[in-house]
CSV table of C-alpha atoms in Angstrom, one decimal:
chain,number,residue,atom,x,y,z
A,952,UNK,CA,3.7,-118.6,-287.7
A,953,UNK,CA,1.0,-115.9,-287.6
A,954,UNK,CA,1.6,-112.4,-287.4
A,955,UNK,CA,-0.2,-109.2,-286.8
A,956,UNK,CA,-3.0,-111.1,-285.4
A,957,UNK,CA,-4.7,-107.6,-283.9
A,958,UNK,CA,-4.4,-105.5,-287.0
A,959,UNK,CA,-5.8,-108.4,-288.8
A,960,UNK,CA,-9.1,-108.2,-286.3
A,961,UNK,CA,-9.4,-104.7,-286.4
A,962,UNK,CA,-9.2,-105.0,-290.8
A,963,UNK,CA,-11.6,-107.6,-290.6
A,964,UNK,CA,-14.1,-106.1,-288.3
A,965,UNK,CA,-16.6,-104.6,-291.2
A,966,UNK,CA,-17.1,-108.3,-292.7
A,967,UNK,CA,-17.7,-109.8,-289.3
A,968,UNK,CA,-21.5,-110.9,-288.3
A,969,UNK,CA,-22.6,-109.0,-285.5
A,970,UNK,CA,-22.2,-112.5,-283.2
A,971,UNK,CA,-18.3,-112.6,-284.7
A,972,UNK,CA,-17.9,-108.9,-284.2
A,973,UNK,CA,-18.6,-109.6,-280.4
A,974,UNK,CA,-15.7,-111.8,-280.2
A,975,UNK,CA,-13.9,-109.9,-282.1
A,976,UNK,CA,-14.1,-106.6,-279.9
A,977,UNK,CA,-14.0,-108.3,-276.8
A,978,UNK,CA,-10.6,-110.4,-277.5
A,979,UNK,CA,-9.5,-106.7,-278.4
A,980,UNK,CA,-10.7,-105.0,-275.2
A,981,UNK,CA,-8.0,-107.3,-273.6
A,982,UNK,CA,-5.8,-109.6,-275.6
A,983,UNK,CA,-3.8,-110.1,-272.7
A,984,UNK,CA,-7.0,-111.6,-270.7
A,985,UNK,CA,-8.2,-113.6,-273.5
A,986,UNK,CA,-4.6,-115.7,-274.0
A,987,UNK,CA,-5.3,-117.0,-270.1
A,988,UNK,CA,-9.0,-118.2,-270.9
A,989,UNK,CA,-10.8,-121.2,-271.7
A,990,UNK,CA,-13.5,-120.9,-274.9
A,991,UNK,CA,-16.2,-121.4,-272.6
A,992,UNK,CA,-14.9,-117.7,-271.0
A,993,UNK,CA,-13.9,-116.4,-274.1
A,994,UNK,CA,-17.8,-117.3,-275.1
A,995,UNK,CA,-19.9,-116.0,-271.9
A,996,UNK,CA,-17.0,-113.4,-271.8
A,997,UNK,CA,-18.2,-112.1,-275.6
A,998,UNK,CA,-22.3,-112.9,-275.0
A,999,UNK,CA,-21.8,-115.7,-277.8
A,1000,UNK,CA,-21.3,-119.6,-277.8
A,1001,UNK,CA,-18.4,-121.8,-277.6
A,1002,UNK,CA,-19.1,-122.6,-281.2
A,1003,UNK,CA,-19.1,-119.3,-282.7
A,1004,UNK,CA,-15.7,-118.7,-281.0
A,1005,UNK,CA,-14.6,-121.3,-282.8
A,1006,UNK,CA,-15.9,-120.1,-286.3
A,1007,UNK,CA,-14.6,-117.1,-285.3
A,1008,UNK,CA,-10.7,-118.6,-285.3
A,1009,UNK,CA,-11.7,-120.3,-288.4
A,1010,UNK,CA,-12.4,-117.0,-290.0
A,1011,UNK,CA,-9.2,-115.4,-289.3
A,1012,UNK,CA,-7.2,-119.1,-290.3
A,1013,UNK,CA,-6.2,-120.6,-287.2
A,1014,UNK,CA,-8.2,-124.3,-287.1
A,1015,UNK,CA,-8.8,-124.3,-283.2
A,1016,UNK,CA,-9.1,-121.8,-280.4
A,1017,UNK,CA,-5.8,-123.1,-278.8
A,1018,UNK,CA,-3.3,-122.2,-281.8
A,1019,UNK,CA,-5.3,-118.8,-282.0
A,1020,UNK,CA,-4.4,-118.1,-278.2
A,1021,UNK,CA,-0.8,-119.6,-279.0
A,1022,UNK,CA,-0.1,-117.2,-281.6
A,1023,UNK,CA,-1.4,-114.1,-279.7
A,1024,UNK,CA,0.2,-115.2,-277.0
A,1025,UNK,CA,3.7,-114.5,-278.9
A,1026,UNK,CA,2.5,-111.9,-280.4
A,1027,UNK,CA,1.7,-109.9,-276.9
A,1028,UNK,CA,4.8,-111.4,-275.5
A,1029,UNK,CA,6.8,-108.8,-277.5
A,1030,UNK,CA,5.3,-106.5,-275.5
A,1031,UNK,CA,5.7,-108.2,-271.9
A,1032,UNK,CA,7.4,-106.0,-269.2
A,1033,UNK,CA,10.2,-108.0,-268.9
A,1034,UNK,CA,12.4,-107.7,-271.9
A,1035,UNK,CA,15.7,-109.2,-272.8
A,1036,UNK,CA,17.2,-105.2,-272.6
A,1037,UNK,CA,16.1,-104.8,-268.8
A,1038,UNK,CA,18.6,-104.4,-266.0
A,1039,UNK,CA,19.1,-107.7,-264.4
A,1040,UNK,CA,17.7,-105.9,-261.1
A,1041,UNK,CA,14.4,-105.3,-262.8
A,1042,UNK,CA,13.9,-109.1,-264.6
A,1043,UNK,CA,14.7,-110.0,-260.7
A,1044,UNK,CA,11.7,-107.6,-259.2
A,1045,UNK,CA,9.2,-108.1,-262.2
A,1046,UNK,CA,9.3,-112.2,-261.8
A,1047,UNK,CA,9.4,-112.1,-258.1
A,1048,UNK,CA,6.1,-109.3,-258.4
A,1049,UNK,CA,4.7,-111.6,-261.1
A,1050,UNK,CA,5.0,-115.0,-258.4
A,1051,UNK,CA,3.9,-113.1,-255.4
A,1052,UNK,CA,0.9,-111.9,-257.5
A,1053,UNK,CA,0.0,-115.4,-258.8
A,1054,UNK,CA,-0.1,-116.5,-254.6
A,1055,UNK,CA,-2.2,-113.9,-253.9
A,1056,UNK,CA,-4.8,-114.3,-256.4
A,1057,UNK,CA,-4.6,-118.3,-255.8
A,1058,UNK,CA,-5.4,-117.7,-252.0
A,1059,UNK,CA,-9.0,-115.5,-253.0
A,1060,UNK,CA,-10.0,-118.0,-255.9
A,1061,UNK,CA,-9.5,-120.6,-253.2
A,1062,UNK,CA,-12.8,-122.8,-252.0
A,1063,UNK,CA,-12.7,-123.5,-248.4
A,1064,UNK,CA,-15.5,-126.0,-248.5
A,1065,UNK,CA,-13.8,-127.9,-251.6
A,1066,UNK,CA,-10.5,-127.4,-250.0
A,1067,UNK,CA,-11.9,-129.3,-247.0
A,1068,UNK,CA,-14.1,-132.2,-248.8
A,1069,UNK,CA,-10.7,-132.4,-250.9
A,1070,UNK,CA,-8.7,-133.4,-247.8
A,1071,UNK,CA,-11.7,-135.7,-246.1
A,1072,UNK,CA,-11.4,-137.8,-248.9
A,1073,UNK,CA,-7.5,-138.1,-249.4
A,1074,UNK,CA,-7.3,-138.7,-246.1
A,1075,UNK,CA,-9.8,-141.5,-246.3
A,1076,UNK,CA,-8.9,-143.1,-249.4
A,1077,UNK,CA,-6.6,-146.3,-250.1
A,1078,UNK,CA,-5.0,-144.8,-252.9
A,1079,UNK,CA,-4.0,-141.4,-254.5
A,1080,UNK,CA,-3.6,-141.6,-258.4
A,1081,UNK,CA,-1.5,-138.2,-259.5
A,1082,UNK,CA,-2.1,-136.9,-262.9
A,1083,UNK,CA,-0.1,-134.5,-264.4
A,1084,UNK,CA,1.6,-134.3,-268.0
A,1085,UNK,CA,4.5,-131.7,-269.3
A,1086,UNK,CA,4.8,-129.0,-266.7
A,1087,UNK,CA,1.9,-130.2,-264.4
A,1088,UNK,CA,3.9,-133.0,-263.6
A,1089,UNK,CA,6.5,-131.3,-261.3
A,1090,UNK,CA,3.4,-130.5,-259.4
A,1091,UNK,CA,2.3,-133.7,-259.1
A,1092,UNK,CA,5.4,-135.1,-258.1
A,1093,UNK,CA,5.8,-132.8,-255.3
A,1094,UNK,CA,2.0,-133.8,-254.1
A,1095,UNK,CA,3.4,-137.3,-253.8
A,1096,UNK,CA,6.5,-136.6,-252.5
A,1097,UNK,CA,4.4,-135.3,-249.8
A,1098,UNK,CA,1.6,-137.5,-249.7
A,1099,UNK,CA,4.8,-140.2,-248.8
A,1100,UNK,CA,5.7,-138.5,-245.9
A,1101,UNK,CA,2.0,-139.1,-244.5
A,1102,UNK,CA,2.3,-143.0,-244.8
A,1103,UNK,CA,-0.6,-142.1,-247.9
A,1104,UNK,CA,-0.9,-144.2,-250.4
A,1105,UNK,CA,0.0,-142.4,-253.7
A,1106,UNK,CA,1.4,-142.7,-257.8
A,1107,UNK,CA,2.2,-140.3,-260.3
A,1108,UNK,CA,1.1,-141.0,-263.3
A,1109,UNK,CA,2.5,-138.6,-266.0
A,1110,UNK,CA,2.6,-141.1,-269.1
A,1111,UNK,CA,-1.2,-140.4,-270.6
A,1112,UNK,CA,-1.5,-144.1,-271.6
A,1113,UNK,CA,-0.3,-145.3,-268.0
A,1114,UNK,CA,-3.1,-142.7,-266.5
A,1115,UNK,CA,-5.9,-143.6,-268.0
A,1116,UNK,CA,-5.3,-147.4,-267.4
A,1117,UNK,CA,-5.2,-147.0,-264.3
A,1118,UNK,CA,-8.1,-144.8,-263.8
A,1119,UNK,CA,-10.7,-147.0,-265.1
A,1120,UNK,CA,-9.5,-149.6,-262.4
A,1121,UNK,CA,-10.3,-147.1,-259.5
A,1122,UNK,CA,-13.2,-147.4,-256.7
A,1123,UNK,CA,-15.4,-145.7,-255.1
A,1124,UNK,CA,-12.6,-145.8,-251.8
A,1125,UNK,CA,-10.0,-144.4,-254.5
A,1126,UNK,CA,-9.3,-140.5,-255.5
A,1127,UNK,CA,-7.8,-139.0,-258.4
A,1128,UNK,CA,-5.8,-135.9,-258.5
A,1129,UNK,CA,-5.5,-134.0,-261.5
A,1130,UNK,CA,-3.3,-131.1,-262.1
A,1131,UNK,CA,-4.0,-128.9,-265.3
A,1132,UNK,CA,-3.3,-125.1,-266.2
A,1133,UNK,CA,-5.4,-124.5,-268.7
A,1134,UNK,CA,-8.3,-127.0,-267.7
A,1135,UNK,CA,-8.3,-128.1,-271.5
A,1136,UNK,CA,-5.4,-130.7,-271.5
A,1137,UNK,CA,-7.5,-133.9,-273.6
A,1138,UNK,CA,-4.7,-136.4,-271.8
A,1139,UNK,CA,-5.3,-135.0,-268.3
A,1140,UNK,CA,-9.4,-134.6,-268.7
A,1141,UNK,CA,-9.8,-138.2,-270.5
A,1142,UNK,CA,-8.2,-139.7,-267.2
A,1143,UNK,CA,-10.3,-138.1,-264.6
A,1144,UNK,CA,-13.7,-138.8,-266.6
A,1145,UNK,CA,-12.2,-142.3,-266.5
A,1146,UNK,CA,-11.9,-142.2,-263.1
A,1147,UNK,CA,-14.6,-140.4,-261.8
A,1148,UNK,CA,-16.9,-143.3,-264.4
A,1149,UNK,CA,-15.2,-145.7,-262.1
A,1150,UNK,CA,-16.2,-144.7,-259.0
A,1151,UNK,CA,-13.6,-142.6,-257.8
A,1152,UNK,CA,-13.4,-139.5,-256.2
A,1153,UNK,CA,-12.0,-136.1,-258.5
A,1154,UNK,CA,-10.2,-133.3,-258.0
A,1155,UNK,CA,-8.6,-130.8,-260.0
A,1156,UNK,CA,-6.5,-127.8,-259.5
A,1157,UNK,CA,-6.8,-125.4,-262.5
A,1158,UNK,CA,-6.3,-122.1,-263.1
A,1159,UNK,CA,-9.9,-122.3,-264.6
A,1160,UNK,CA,-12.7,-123.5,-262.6
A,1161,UNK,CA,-15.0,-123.1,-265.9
A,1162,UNK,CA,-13.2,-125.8,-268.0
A,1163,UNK,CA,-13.5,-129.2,-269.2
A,1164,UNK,CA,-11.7,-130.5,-266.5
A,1165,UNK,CA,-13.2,-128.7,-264.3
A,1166,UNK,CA,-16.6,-130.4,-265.1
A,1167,UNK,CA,-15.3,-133.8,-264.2
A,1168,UNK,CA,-14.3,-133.1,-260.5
A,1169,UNK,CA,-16.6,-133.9,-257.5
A,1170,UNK,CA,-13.8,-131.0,-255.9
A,1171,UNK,CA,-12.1,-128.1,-258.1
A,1172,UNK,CA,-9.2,-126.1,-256.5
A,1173,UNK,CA,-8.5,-123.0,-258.9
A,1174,UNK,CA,-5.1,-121.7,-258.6
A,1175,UNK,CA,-4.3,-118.1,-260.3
A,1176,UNK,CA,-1.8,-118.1,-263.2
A,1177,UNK,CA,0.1,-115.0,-264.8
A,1178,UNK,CA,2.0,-114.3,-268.2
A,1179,UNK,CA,0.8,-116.0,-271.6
A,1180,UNK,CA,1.1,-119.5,-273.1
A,1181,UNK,CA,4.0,-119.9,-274.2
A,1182,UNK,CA,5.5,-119.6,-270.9
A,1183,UNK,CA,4.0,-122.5,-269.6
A,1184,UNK,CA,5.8,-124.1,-267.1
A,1185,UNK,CA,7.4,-120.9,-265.7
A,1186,UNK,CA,7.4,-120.9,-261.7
A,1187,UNK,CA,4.7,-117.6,-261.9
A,1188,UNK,CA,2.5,-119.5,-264.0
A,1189,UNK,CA,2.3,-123.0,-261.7
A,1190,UNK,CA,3.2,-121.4,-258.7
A,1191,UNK,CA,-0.2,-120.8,-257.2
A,1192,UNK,CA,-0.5,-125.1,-258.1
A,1193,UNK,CA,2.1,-125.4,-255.7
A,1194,UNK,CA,0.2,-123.2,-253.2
A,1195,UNK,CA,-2.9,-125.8,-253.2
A,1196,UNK,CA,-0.5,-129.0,-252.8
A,1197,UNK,CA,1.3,-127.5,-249.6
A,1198,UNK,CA,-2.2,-126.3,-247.7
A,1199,UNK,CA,-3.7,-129.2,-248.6
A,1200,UNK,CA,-0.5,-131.1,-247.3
A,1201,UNK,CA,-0.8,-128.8,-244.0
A,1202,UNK,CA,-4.5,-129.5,-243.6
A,1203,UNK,CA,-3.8,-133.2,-243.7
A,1204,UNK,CA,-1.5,-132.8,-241.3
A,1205,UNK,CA,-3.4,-131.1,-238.7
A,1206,UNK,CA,-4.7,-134.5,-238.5
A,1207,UNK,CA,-1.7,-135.7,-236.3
A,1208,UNK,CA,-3.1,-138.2,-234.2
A,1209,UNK,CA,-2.9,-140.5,-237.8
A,1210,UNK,CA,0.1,-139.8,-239.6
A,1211,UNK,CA,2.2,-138.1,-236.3
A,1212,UNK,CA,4.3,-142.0,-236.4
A,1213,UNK,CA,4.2,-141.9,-240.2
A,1214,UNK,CA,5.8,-138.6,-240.7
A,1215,UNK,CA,8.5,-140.0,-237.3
A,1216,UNK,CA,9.5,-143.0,-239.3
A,1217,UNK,CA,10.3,-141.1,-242.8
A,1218,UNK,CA,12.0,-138.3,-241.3
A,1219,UNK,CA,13.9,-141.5,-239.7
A,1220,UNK,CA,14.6,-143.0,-242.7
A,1221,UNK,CA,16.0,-140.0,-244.2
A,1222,UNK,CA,18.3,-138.8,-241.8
A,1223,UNK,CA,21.3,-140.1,-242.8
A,1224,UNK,CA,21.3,-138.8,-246.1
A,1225,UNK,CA,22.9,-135.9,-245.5
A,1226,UNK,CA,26.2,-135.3,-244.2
C-alpha cells in the first residue's frame, strides 16, 4: 500500500515539469475534491491533458489514475470527520448530514430536459435493460422493482458478460439504463456503447456527467456523491442514484391514464403477502 502520498508531492515538486507541477499543485489545493473526479476533471481541473495526468501517476509509482485516487482516498480517510472514537450521537448526525447533503446537490446537478427525454423514451420503449455491477446494482434493482409495478418491460443485468450480450441485440424501440458512480466502470461503459451501436436509446446516471460513460448516453442524469472511494457503496455515496430512480419513477407515473390498471393489478397481487 502507498503511504504519505502528499508529502511525497510536495518533495517531488522541484523535479516536476511545469505541465506535472500543475497537477501536482492542484491535486494539493484539494485532495479531498480530486479522489471524487474523473481524469478528464482532474485534467481541465489542472489546465493539462488527460495524458499528462496520467504520466503524472506514473511519476510518483502508481500505474493508473484509479489506484492513485484509491490510495489517497485512504490516506485522507484518516482524516474523515467521522472517526471510530466519535460519540455514537455524532457518527448518527455526521452520516445523516452527509446523505441529506448528497440529495441536495443531486436535485441542482439535475437536467430537467434530460430527465424528461429520459422518461419519454422508457415510457415508449418495449424493453428496459438495467446495468449495474458491485454497488450500482442495488440501484438498479430497485429501478426494476419499480419499473414492474408500471407493467414496464424491464431486466437487470448485473453479470458484465450477460450485459453486454444483451446489448448488442437491442433496437432502436429498446433503452438501456446504466448506473455508474464514477462514470469510468469499463464493464458498465462497454455495455452502453454496445447498446447505443445497436440502436438503442442511453442513459446514465453518474456522479460525473464528464466521463466515459457519460459520452455514450443520448440522456445523462448526474447524481451528487460524498466521502472518498473506498466507501463506495455507502448509502451517502449512491443515495443521490436513488433520488433519480424514484422521480423518474414519479414522472412515469404522472402518466396514469397508462399504467393506473397496471400499478391496480400488482398491488393486487401482492396483497396477501403480508399478514
Amino acid at each position: 500500500m502507498q503511504e504519505n502520498i502528499l508529502a511525497r508531492l510536495r518533495s517531488s515538486q522541484p523535479s516536476l515539469s511545469p505541465a506535472l507541477l500543475r497537477i501536482s499543485e492542484y491535486v494539493l489545493k484539494d485532495p479531498a475534491k480530486v479522489v471524487n473526479q474523473t481524469i478528464t476533471e482532474v485534467a481541465d481541473g489542472s489546465g493539462s491533458s488527460e495524458a499528462s495526468v496520467l504520466r503524472f501517476c506514473r511519476d510518483i509509482k502508481f500505474s493508473s489514475f484509479q489506484r492513485f485516487k484509491l490510495a489517497l482516498g485512504i490516506e485522507l480517510s484518516t482524516h474523515q470527520t467521522i472517526r471510530h472514537a466519535s460519540p455514537s450521537g455524532d457518527v448518527i448526525d455526521d452520516t445523516l448530514s452527509t446523505a441529506v447533503t448528497a440529495l441536495k446537490q443531486t436535485k441542482d446537478l439535475l437536467n430537467q430536459a434530460a430527465l424528461e427525454l429520459a422518461v419519454k423514451q422508457i415510457i415508449r420503449a418495449k424493453s428496459i435493460d438495467l446495468y449495474g455491477f458491485g454497488g450500482s446494482a442495488n440501484v438498479a434493482r430497485y429501478a426494476h422493482y419499480l419499473f414492474v409495478r408500471f407493467g414496464l418491460v424491464s431486466r437487470v443485468l448485473d453479470d458484465p458478460h450477460l450485459a453486454v450480450m444483451s446489448a448488442v441485440n437491442l433496437g432502436p424501440k429498446q433503452v438501456a439504463l446504466a448506473i455508474s458512480e464514477s462514470g469510468s466502470s469499463k464493464d458498465t461503459i462497454n455495455s452502453l456503447m454496445a447498446a447505443k451501436a445497436a440502436g438503442a436509446f442511453t442513459i446514465a446516471i453518474t456522479c460525473h456527467i464528464r466521463s466515459p460513460i457519460a459520452a455514450n448516453a443520448d440522456a445523462v442524469l448526474g447524481a451528487s456523491s460524498t466521502d472518498t472511494p473506498i466507501m463506495r457503496g455507502a448509502f451517502s455515496r449512491v443515495a443521490g442514484q436513488y433520488l433519480i430512480i424514484d422521480i423518474l419513477a414519479n414522472m412515469i407515473a404522472k402518466d396514469g391514464s397508462k399504467f393506473q390498471a397496471a400499478m391496480q393489478r400488482t398491488a393486487e397481487a401482492t396483497i396477501d403477502k403480508s399478514f
